[in-house]
Each structure stands twice: as structure tokens, then as C-alpha cells.
Coordinates of C-alpha atoms and ligand atoms in Angstrom, one line a residue:
M120 CA -63.7 -79.3 -25.0
P121 CA -60.9 -81.0 -25.9
L122 CA -60.7 -82.8 -29.4
H123 CA -59.4 -85.9 -30.8
I124 CA -57.4 -84.6 -33.8
A125 CA -55.4 -86.7 -36.5
I126 CA -53.1 -84.9 -38.6
A127 CA -52.1 -86.6 -41.7
G128 CA -48.4 -84.9 -42.9
A129 CA -45.6 -84.1 -40.7
G130 CA -44.5 -81.2 -43.1
I131 CA -44.1 -77.5 -42.0
G132 CA -48.0 -77.1 -41.9
G133 CA -48.8 -80.5 -40.3
L134 CA -46.0 -79.8 -37.7
A135 CA -47.3 -76.1 -36.8
A136 CA -50.8 -77.6 -36.5
A137 CA -49.8 -80.2 -34.0
A138 CA -47.8 -77.7 -31.9
F139 CA -50.7 -74.8 -31.6
L140 CA -53.0 -77.3 -31.2
T141 CA -51.7 -79.5 -28.6
R142 CA -50.8 -76.3 -26.7
D143 CA -54.6 -75.4 -26.6
G144 CA -55.3 -78.9 -25.1
H145 CA -56.2 -81.2 -27.8
H146 CA -55.3 -84.7 -28.3
V147 CA -53.5 -84.5 -31.5
T148 CA -52.0 -87.5 -33.3
L149 CA -49.5 -87.4 -36.4
F150 CA -49.3 -89.7 -39.2
E151 CA -46.5 -89.3 -41.7
R152 CA -45.7 -91.6 -44.5
F153 CA -42.0 -91.7 -43.9
A154 CA -40.2 -94.0 -41.4
A155 CA -38.6 -91.2 -39.8
P156 CA -40.1 -87.5 -40.5
R157 CA -37.7 -85.6 -42.7
P158 CA -37.6 -82.2 -44.6
L159 CA -37.6 -82.3 -48.5
G160 CA -35.6 -79.5 -50.5
A161 CA -33.0 -77.1 -49.8
G162 CA -33.6 -73.5 -48.5
L163 CA -36.8 -71.2 -48.1
M164 CA -37.6 -67.9 -46.9
L165 CA -39.8 -67.0 -44.0
Q166 CA -41.7 -63.8 -44.1
P167 CA -42.8 -61.7 -41.2
T168 CA -46.1 -63.1 -41.3
G169 CA -44.6 -66.7 -41.0
L170 CA -42.3 -65.6 -38.2
A171 CA -45.0 -64.1 -36.3
C172 CA -46.8 -67.1 -36.5
L173 CA -43.6 -69.1 -35.1
A174 CA -43.4 -66.2 -32.4
Q175 CA -46.7 -67.7 -31.0
L176 CA -45.3 -70.7 -30.6
G177 CA -42.0 -69.3 -29.1
L178 CA -40.1 -70.6 -31.9
D179 CA -39.1 -67.4 -33.5
R180 CA -35.8 -66.8 -31.9
A181 CA -34.5 -70.3 -32.4
A182 CA -35.3 -69.9 -36.1
I183 CA -33.4 -66.3 -36.1
A184 CA -30.5 -67.8 -34.3
Q185 CA -30.0 -70.4 -36.9
G186 CA -31.1 -68.9 -40.2
E187 CA -29.9 -66.0 -42.2
V188 CA -31.7 -62.4 -41.7
I189 CA -32.6 -61.1 -45.6
A190 CA -32.8 -57.4 -45.7
R191 CA -32.6 -56.9 -49.3
L192 CA -33.6 -58.8 -52.5
W193 CA -31.9 -58.0 -55.9
G194 CA -32.4 -59.2 -59.4
E195 CA -30.6 -58.4 -62.5
T196 CA -30.1 -59.7 -66.0
V197 CA -27.0 -61.3 -67.3
S198 CA -25.9 -57.9 -68.8
G199 CA -26.0 -56.7 -65.2
K200 CA -29.1 -54.3 -65.7
R201 CA -31.0 -54.3 -62.4
I202 CA -34.2 -55.7 -62.4
F203 CA -35.3 -55.1 -58.9
D204 CA -33.5 -54.0 -55.6
V205 CA -36.1 -54.2 -52.9
A206 CA -35.3 -53.5 -49.1
Y207 CA -37.6 -55.0 -46.4
G208 CA -36.8 -51.7 -44.4
E209 CA -39.0 -49.6 -47.0
I210 CA -42.1 -50.6 -45.2
G211 CA -40.7 -50.5 -41.6
P212 CA -37.6 -50.5 -39.6
K213 CA -38.0 -53.9 -37.9
V214 CA -39.5 -55.7 -41.2
F215 CA -37.3 -58.6 -42.4
G216 CA -37.3 -61.9 -44.1
L217 CA -35.5 -65.1 -42.9
A218 CA -33.9 -67.7 -44.9
M219 CA -33.5 -71.0 -43.7
H220 CA -32.1 -74.3 -44.4
R221 CA -35.3 -76.6 -44.6
A222 CA -34.0 -78.9 -42.1
T223 CA -33.4 -76.3 -39.5
L224 CA -37.1 -75.0 -39.6
F225 CA -38.1 -79.0 -40.0
G226 CA -36.0 -79.6 -36.9
I227 CA -37.1 -76.5 -34.7
L228 CA -40.9 -77.7 -35.3
Y229 CA -40.3 -81.3 -35.0
G230 CA -38.3 -80.8 -31.7
D231 CA -41.3 -78.6 -30.1
V232 CA -43.7 -81.4 -31.3
V233 CA -41.5 -84.1 -29.8
R234 CA -41.1 -82.1 -26.5
L235 CA -44.8 -81.6 -26.3
G236 CA -45.4 -85.3 -26.5
V237 CA -47.4 -85.6 -29.6
P238 CA -47.8 -89.3 -30.5
M239 CA -46.5 -90.1 -34.0
V240 CA -47.7 -92.8 -36.4
P241 CA -44.6 -93.2 -39.0
A242 CA -44.3 -95.2 -42.1
T243 CA -48.1 -94.8 -42.8
E244 CA -49.3 -93.2 -46.0
I245 CA -52.9 -92.0 -45.6
A246 CA -55.0 -92.6 -48.6
A247 CA -58.4 -91.4 -47.8
S248 CA -60.8 -91.0 -44.9
R249 CA -64.5 -92.1 -43.9
L250 CA -67.1 -90.4 -41.8
D251 CA -68.6 -92.6 -39.1
V252 CA -71.8 -90.8 -37.6
D253 CA -70.2 -87.6 -36.3
K254 CA -66.6 -88.9 -36.3
R255 CA -63.9 -89.3 -39.0
L256 CA -61.6 -92.3 -39.6
L257 CA -58.4 -92.3 -41.6
I258 CA -57.6 -95.1 -44.1
D259 CA -53.8 -95.9 -45.1
T260 CA -52.5 -97.5 -48.2
N261 CA -52.7 -100.9 -46.4
G262 CA -56.4 -100.4 -46.1
R263 CA -56.1 -100.3 -42.2
E264 CA -58.3 -97.7 -40.5
H265 CA -57.2 -95.3 -38.0
G266 CA -59.3 -93.5 -35.4
P267 CA -62.3 -92.4 -34.9
F268 CA -61.3 -88.6 -34.7
D269 CA -63.4 -85.5 -34.1
L270 CA -61.3 -83.7 -36.7
V271 CA -58.9 -84.9 -39.6
I272 CA -56.4 -82.1 -40.9
D273 CA -54.9 -82.7 -44.1
G274 CA -51.4 -81.5 -44.4
T275 CA -50.1 -84.1 -47.0
G276 CA -49.0 -81.5 -49.4
M277 CA -49.8 -80.6 -53.0
R278 CA -50.4 -84.2 -54.1
S279 CA -52.9 -85.0 -51.3
T280 CA -55.1 -87.9 -51.9
L281 CA -57.0 -87.5 -48.6
R282 CA -58.7 -84.7 -49.7
R283 CA -60.1 -86.0 -52.7
S284 CA -63.3 -87.7 -51.6
E285 CA -64.6 -84.7 -49.7
M286 CA -63.1 -81.5 -51.7
R287 CA -63.1 -80.5 -55.1
L288 CA -60.2 -79.1 -56.8
A289 CA -60.7 -75.6 -58.4
Y290 CA -57.6 -76.2 -60.6
D291 CA -54.9 -78.1 -61.1
A292 CA -52.0 -77.3 -63.4
P293 CA -48.5 -78.5 -63.2
C294 CA -45.8 -75.8 -63.8
R295 CA -43.8 -76.2 -66.8
Y296 CA -40.6 -74.8 -65.0
G297 CA -39.2 -76.2 -62.0
A298 CA -35.8 -75.6 -60.4
I299 CA -32.8 -77.5 -59.2
W300 CA -31.7 -76.7 -55.7
G301 CA -28.4 -77.4 -54.0
I302 CA -27.0 -76.4 -50.8
V303 CA -23.1 -75.3 -50.5
A304 CA -20.9 -73.5 -48.2
E305 CA -20.8 -69.5 -48.3
P306 CA -17.5 -68.7 -49.8
A307 CA -15.2 -66.7 -47.8
G308 CA -15.6 -63.1 -48.5
W309 CA -19.1 -63.4 -50.5
P310 CA -20.2 -59.4 -50.2
H311 CA -23.7 -60.1 -50.2
R312 CA -24.7 -61.6 -47.1
G313 CA -28.2 -61.0 -45.9
E314 CA -29.4 -60.7 -49.5
L315 CA -31.1 -62.9 -52.2
R316 CA -29.5 -62.5 -55.4
Q317 CA -30.9 -63.5 -58.7
R318 CA -29.6 -63.2 -62.3
Y319 CA -31.7 -63.9 -65.4
D320 CA -31.3 -64.4 -69.2
G321 CA -34.5 -63.7 -70.8
C322 CA -37.2 -65.7 -68.7
H323 CA -35.8 -69.2 -69.5
V324 CA -32.7 -68.7 -67.3
M325 CA -32.7 -67.6 -63.5
I326 CA -30.0 -68.4 -61.1
G327 CA -30.3 -67.8 -57.5
I328 CA -28.2 -67.4 -54.6
L329 CA -29.6 -67.2 -51.2
P330 CA -27.8 -67.5 -47.9
V331 CA -29.4 -69.9 -45.4
G332 CA -27.4 -69.8 -42.4
H333 CA -26.8 -73.0 -40.6
A334 CA -28.2 -76.5 -40.8
P335 CA -28.3 -78.8 -38.0
G336 CA -25.0 -80.2 -36.9
D337 CA -23.0 -78.1 -39.4
E338 CA -20.9 -75.2 -38.2
R339 CA -20.8 -73.7 -42.0
R340 CA -22.7 -70.7 -43.3
L341 CA -24.6 -72.1 -45.9
T342 CA -26.2 -71.1 -49.2
A343 CA -29.0 -72.3 -51.5
L344 CA -28.1 -72.0 -55.1
F345 CA -30.9 -72.7 -57.6
W346 CA -31.3 -72.8 -61.4
S347 CA -34.5 -72.8 -63.2
L348 CA -35.3 -75.7 -65.3
R349 CA -38.1 -76.8 -67.5
V350 CA -38.9 -80.3 -65.6
A351 CA -39.0 -81.8 -69.0
D352 CA -35.7 -81.0 -69.5
Y353 CA -34.4 -82.4 -66.3
A354 CA -33.0 -85.6 -67.8
A355 CA -31.4 -84.0 -70.4
W356 CA -29.5 -81.8 -67.9
R357 CA -28.2 -84.8 -66.3
E358 CA -27.1 -86.3 -69.5
A359 CA -25.3 -83.1 -70.7
G360 CA -22.9 -83.6 -67.6
L361 CA -22.3 -81.5 -64.7
E362 CA -19.2 -79.7 -66.1
A363 CA -21.1 -78.3 -68.9
W364 CA -23.8 -76.9 -66.7
K365 CA -21.4 -75.4 -64.4
A366 CA -19.4 -73.6 -67.2
R367 CA -22.7 -72.2 -68.4
V368 CA -23.6 -71.1 -65.0
I369 CA -20.2 -69.5 -64.7
G370 CA -20.4 -67.9 -68.1
L371 CA -24.0 -66.5 -67.3
W372 CA -22.8 -65.3 -63.7
P373 CA -18.9 -65.4 -63.0
A374 CA -19.5 -64.4 -59.4
A375 CA -21.4 -67.6 -59.0
A376 CA -18.4 -69.8 -59.6
P377 CA -17.1 -70.4 -56.0
F378 CA -20.7 -71.6 -55.4
V379 CA -21.4 -73.9 -58.4
E380 CA -17.8 -75.3 -58.2
Q381 CA -18.5 -77.0 -55.1
I382 CA -21.1 -79.1 -56.5
K383 CA -19.6 -82.5 -57.3
S384 CA -22.5 -84.8 -58.4
P385 CA -25.7 -83.9 -60.0
D386 CA -27.3 -85.8 -57.2
E387 CA -26.4 -82.7 -55.2
M388 CA -29.1 -80.6 -57.1
T389 CA -32.3 -81.7 -56.4
L390 CA -35.2 -81.1 -58.7
A391 CA -38.2 -79.5 -57.4
A392 CA -41.2 -79.6 -59.7
Y393 CA -44.4 -77.4 -58.7
A394 CA -48.1 -77.1 -59.4
D395 CA -50.8 -74.5 -59.4
T396 CA -53.5 -76.2 -57.3
G397 CA -56.5 -74.9 -55.3
L398 CA -59.8 -76.1 -53.9
R399 CA -63.1 -74.7 -54.1
Q400 CA -63.4 -74.8 -50.2
P401 CA -60.6 -76.1 -48.3
Y402 CA -62.9 -78.4 -45.4
G403 CA -65.6 -80.8 -45.4
E404 CA -67.3 -82.4 -42.8
R405 CA -64.7 -83.0 -39.9
I406 CA -61.9 -82.9 -42.5
V407 CA -59.8 -79.6 -43.4
C408 CA -56.9 -78.8 -45.7
L409 CA -54.0 -76.6 -44.6
G410 CA -50.6 -75.5 -46.4
D411 CA -50.0 -76.9 -49.8
A412 CA -53.1 -79.4 -49.5
A413 CA -55.4 -76.3 -49.3
R414 CA -53.5 -74.6 -52.2
S415 CA -50.1 -74.5 -53.9
T416 CA -48.4 -72.4 -56.2
S417 CA -44.9 -71.8 -57.9
P418 CA -42.4 -70.6 -55.1
Q419 CA -41.8 -67.4 -57.0
L420 CA -43.0 -65.2 -54.2
G421 CA -41.8 -67.7 -51.6
Q422 CA -44.9 -67.8 -49.5
G423 CA -46.1 -71.4 -49.1
A424 CA -44.5 -72.4 -45.9
N425 CA -45.6 -69.0 -44.5
L426 CA -49.1 -69.6 -45.6
A427 CA -49.0 -73.1 -44.1
L428 CA -47.8 -71.5 -40.6
I429 CA -50.5 -69.0 -40.9
D430 CA -53.2 -71.7 -41.8
A431 CA -52.0 -73.6 -38.6
A432 CA -52.5 -70.4 -36.5
T433 CA -55.6 -69.5 -37.8
L434 CA -57.0 -73.1 -37.6
S435 CA -56.2 -73.4 -33.9
A436 CA -57.5 -69.9 -33.2
C437 CA -60.9 -70.7 -34.8
L438 CA -61.3 -73.8 -33.1
R439 CA -60.4 -72.1 -30.0
E440 CA -63.1 -69.2 -30.6
Q441 CA -66.0 -71.0 -32.3
A442 CA -68.3 -73.3 -30.2
D443 CA -68.2 -76.2 -32.7
V444 CA -66.1 -78.0 -35.3
A445 CA -68.2 -77.0 -38.2
T446 CA -68.3 -73.4 -37.4
A447 CA -64.8 -73.3 -36.8
L448 CA -63.9 -74.7 -40.3
A449 CA -66.2 -72.8 -42.1
T450 CA -64.9 -69.7 -40.0
Y451 CA -61.4 -70.9 -41.2
A452 CA -62.0 -70.6 -44.5
I453 CA -63.5 -67.3 -44.5
Q454 CA -60.7 -66.0 -42.6
R455 CA -58.0 -67.4 -45.1
R456 CA -59.8 -66.6 -48.4
A457 CA -58.5 -63.1 -49.4
H458 CA -55.1 -63.8 -48.5
T459 CA -54.5 -67.1 -50.0
R460 CA -56.5 -65.9 -53.0
F461 CA -54.3 -62.9 -53.6
Y462 CA -51.0 -65.0 -53.3
A463 CA -52.2 -67.7 -55.5
I464 CA -53.4 -65.0 -58.5
A465 CA -50.2 -63.0 -57.7
S466 CA -47.9 -66.1 -58.3
R467 CA -49.5 -67.0 -61.2
W468 CA -49.3 -63.6 -62.7
L469 CA -45.5 -63.2 -61.7
T470 CA -44.1 -66.7 -62.8
P471 CA -44.1 -66.1 -66.4
F472 CA -42.0 -63.0 -65.9
F473 CA -39.0 -65.3 -64.3
Q474 CA -39.9 -69.0 -65.5
S475 CA -41.0 -69.1 -69.2
D476 CA -40.0 -69.1 -72.6
S477 CA -41.7 -65.9 -73.4
R478 CA -39.6 -63.5 -75.1
S479 CA -42.1 -60.5 -74.7
A480 CA -42.6 -61.4 -71.1
A481 CA -38.7 -60.7 -70.9
L482 CA -38.8 -57.8 -72.6
L483 CA -41.7 -56.1 -70.7
R484 CA -40.0 -57.2 -67.5
D485 CA -36.7 -55.7 -68.4
L486 CA -38.5 -52.5 -69.5
T487 CA -41.1 -52.1 -66.6
F488 CA -39.6 -53.4 -63.5
P489 CA -36.9 -51.0 -63.2
L490 CA -39.3 -48.3 -63.6
M491 CA -41.7 -49.5 -60.7
G492 CA -38.7 -49.4 -58.7
H493 CA -38.5 -45.6 -58.9
V494 CA -42.1 -45.1 -57.7
P495 CA -42.3 -45.1 -54.0
Y496 CA -45.9 -46.5 -53.8
L497 CA -45.0 -49.5 -56.1
R498 CA -41.6 -49.9 -54.2
R499 CA -43.4 -50.3 -50.9
E500 CA -46.4 -52.7 -52.4
M501 CA -43.6 -55.1 -53.8
V502 CA -42.2 -55.2 -50.2
R503 CA -45.5 -56.0 -48.8
T504 CA -46.1 -58.4 -51.4
L505 CA -42.8 -60.1 -50.9
S506 CA -43.5 -59.8 -47.2
G507 CA -46.5 -61.9 -47.3
M508 CA -48.9 -59.1 -46.1
K509 CA -50.9 -58.5 -49.0
T510 CA -54.7 -59.6 -48.9
G511 CA -56.0 -57.8 -52.0
L512 CA -54.7 -55.2 -54.6
F513 CA -55.3 -52.2 -52.0
S514 CA -55.3 -54.0 -48.9
H515 CA -52.7 -55.6 -46.5
L516 CA -52.5 -57.1 -43.2
D517 CA -50.2 -56.4 -40.1
P518 CA -48.2 -59.6 -39.1
G519 CA -48.8 -58.0 -35.4
Q520 CA -52.2 -59.7 -35.3
W521 CA -50.2 -62.9 -34.5
H522 CA -47.5 -61.5 -32.5
P523 CA -46.9 -57.9 -31.2
D524 CA -43.2 -58.4 -31.8
Y525 CA -43.8 -58.2 -35.5
A526 CA -46.4 -55.4 -35.6
L527 CA -45.2 -52.9 -38.0
A528 CA -45.2 -50.0 -35.7
G529 CA -43.4 -50.6 -32.3
P530 CA -40.0 -51.4 -31.1
A531 CA -37.4 -53.4 -33.5
L532 CA -36.5 -57.0 -32.4
S533 CA -33.3 -56.9 -30.7
S534 CA -31.5 -59.6 -33.1
Q535 CA -32.5 -58.2 -36.4
P536 CA -30.4 -56.3 -38.9
A537 CA -29.6 -52.7 -38.3
Ligands
FAD805 C1 -38.3 -75.4 -54.7 C2 -39.2 -74.6 -53.7 C3 -38.8 -73.2 -53.1 C4 -39.8 -73.0 -52.2 N1 -39.4 -71.8 -51.5 C5 -40.2 -71.4 -50.6 C6 -39.8 -70.1 -50.1 O1 -38.7 -69.5 -50.0 N2 -40.6 -69.8 -48.7 C7 -41.9 -70.6 -48.5 O2 -42.7 -69.9 -47.7 N3 -42.2 -71.6 -49.4 C8 -41.5 -72.0 -50.1 N4 -41.9 -73.0 -50.9 C9 -42.9 -73.5 -50.7 C10 -43.1 -74.7 -49.1 O3 -42.1 -75.4 -49.4 C11 -44.4 -75.2 -49.4 O4 -45.5 -74.4 -49.4 C12 -44.4 -76.1 -47.8 O5 -43.5 -76.9 -47.7 C13 -45.9 -76.6 -47.5 O6 -45.9 -77.1 -46.5 P1 -46.9 -78.5 -46.1 O7 -47.1 -78.7 -44.8 O8 -48.3 -77.9 -46.5 O9 -46.6 -79.6 -46.9 P2 -45.0 -80.4 -47.0 O10 -44.1 -79.4 -46.7 O11 -45.1 -80.8 -48.6 O12 -45.4 -81.7 -46.1 C14 -46.3 -82.5 -46.6 C15 -45.6 -83.8 -45.5 O13 -46.9 -84.6 -45.7 C16 -46.2 -85.8 -45.9 N5 -47.0 -86.9 -46.7 C17 -47.2 -86.7 -48.0 N6 -48.2 -87.4 -48.5 C18 -48.9 -88.0 -47.4 C19 -49.6 -89.5 -47.2 N7 -50.5 -89.8 -47.9 N8 -49.6 -90.0 -46.0 C20 -49.1 -89.3 -44.8 N9 -47.9 -88.3 -45.1 C21 -47.9 -87.8 -46.2 C22 -44.8 -85.8 -46.5 O14 -44.2 -86.7 -46.5 C23 -44.4 -84.5 -46.0 O15 -43.9 -84.8 -44.6 C24 -41.0 -73.7 -51.7 C25 -41.2 -74.7 -52.6 C26 -40.4 -75.2 -53.3 C27 -40.5 -76.5 -54.0

């Protein structure tokens, strides 16, 4: 039976959920705090898991056409020592990542939701909800109530206030390190297309170059440039001046000069701060969380948007297959548990090796990571981890469960790299 569903938050998870649930015949209304929904941030990477979910919506080809297919991830120290060099192709000829400008992914999902005619309520910040017999109402920050709805989906991200009354946080720890991100044009002759490249000095410096393809209305090939930074040092970074920072980046990584020289104002580098958050369980009566509202991690493994897309696909399948809302939400929580727990733990475990002040972590990383790269089993596990496929230390999933084009076995997509 079609349900009346409210989704708070028109981010990646909220938009994807609106697209899935509207296709299933439900009556969806989207609430967004901004007057016009918009993406925040610079670039991100979609993994085969997230791409398979986009494929269920018929949107993966548009994403591939506009993004940058990533075949390899490369990390090295400032002295040029290779820390990792992993190729998606290690686990299957058709496995690849897709780097995108956030605005591009957002535009693809938003365009789909507009085409489907999903009603949107902009400029409405949702603060809470309340149960009214067997329905749920949303309450905005002006005290206005919206609804009633059969189900409320919280897609308002890691700082959700909506979930507070119904769900309890299991942990909530701000990450000491964040990163500043900017988008620049790919310089002519850049030899590392199709690769995410990072350079480290200890664990306190990480510079990244991620080709992201095209942004809406921009013909240039673009690149996301990021620089790891302690959140508490952001004001000092601005104060020290852009030129000092540029000189430092170029000193540590001369090849980054044509990227960093394009930055003309500190405002072109946006600070992203992260937190490790998780819920005891991601649902309550007629309310459920997805994406960052359900859990958030440091983006070291680049999984957050993928997890949000999988959440949306799984939730819609549970509502389709289960007899009632309560059973569907409980099933959704069970189905998402192992996968999201693995990435929460793996991100927490890995982040200090790339973003911390620890000298011993740097030493250990520089000694052990290159060795791990020589063991084929461990290399494959590294790729599976990056590809968003791990569900436990010795288990993994196949993205083919969401769409046959992304099944590990089978013919390759025509538009992926050779
Ligand atoms: C620097 C950085 C790099 C990242 N890189 C990657 C990557 O490479 N790959 C990857 O998969 N993930 C990456 N992530 C993580 C990814 O961006 C998030 O996990 C993903 O955006 C979560 O989607 P979401 O829909 O849950 O939340 P969001 O995208 O945060 O969307 C939340 C939406 O809710 C709206 N909202 C918030 N509060 C309210 C309210 N009270 N009422 C109404 N609306 C509200 C917001 O305006 C927004 O539109 C990265 C994150 C960061 C910070």
C-alpha cells in the first residue's frame, strides 16, 4: 500500500531515497533547510556499490559520462616512497571507482527527483518530530507542524537534531583533523588521469589530487585538491596567508604546483570537518535514519555517499518486501548492520595513519603498508575495502546484488576504462 513519507534533508541520501520510494508508488515530500537545495563541498568518489545503486535508478551512465573513472589509487611520502598503489582491476576487470564533483552527483539526483514530480518544501529546517497515534509529524524550527506521515526519513546528515528524541547516539566524537578542499582545472599534460594521488609528510600532512570530471555548465576537466588540516588550525591557516601555504605545498610536492597556483583566495578552499557518530539503532517508531544521520566517519575510505545510496536502496526494498512499516525498519537495520559497522571501524582504525600527529603511526605506516602491497591476498582485501564491498574481516558483498551490470563476474560496462 502506498505510504505518505516525509524525507528531511535533500542531500545525497535524501534525494536517492525520494527517487527510489517515488518509483515504488509512495507519496514522498522532501523538506530542506536551504531555500534552494544545493550541494556542499568539492569532490567525492563513488564506489561500485554506490554506482550499482545509482544503476537501479538508471542514473549511473549519466554519472559515468560526467565524472572521472578512477582505476588506481596511489599514495607516497614526500621523499617519494610508495605507501600504496592499488588498482581496482585487482579484484575484477570491470571494477572501478568514479570521482565526481559534488554538484554533478547532486544535479543528477536532484534532476531525477524533479522529473518524478516529488513535492519539495524548501527553506524549512526540521528540528524534531512527534508521534500522533500511528502517524508522525515533523516540527520545524519555527514550531510549525507538517504532516501527518506514515513514515519520516531523517537524511539531515551527521548533526541531525530530528533523530534525537527517538534514537540514542552510541558514540559522537569530532575528528581532530579535517581538510580544506578546492576545485581547480586539470592542468594540461597531467599524466595521472584516472588516479587518486596523495602525498604525505608524517601523518600530519596529506595532500590529495583527485580528478573529478566535469561540473554542471563547466566544459573544463576539473580536479579536487585537498590538504589535511587540524580543524583548530584553520583560523591560523587563513591568517598565515595563501602564499605561505602555496609555497609549502609546492615545497612538499612540486608536481602539485599547477593545481595549487590556481587558488587565488582562501575562500576557494572550503574547510570540511568530520565526526565519528553512530546510533544504537537507526530507527524508532515510524522514523528511520539514513546516510550520515545514521552514522558518519572520517572520509578516509571515501564511503559516506556510497553508504547513503545503499541505505536508500535497502530501505526502499524493505518497504516493498515487508508487510508493515515496523518490520521494514527493523529489517533495514539488520540488513545494513554488518556493512556499516565494518566501515565505521575501518575508518576509525585507518584515519590515524593518514591524519594525526602520531610519529609512531607514520613510522608503522611507512614500514608496513608497502609490505602489505606485496601480498596478493592483502592487496585484494585493500581493493575490496576501498570498493565499499567489505562486510567483515573475512566477508564481502557483490555490488551485483543491486544491479547486474556491477556484478563481479560478467561482462564489463562499455564505458569504463580498458
Ligand atoms: C571532505 C569530505 C570528503 C568526502 N569524500 C567522500 C568520498 O570520496 N566518497 C563518499 O562516498 N563520501 C565522501 N564523503 C562523505 C559524504 O559526503 C557524506 O557521507 C554524504 O554526503 C552523506 O549524505 P547525506 O545525504 O546523509 O547527508 P548530506 O549530504 O550532509 O545532506 C544532508 C542534507 O540535509 C539538509 N539538512 C541538514 N539539516 C537539516 C534540517 N534540520 N532540516 C532540513 N534539512 C536539513 C542539508 O542542507 C543537506 O541538504 C566526504 C565527506 C567530506 C566532508
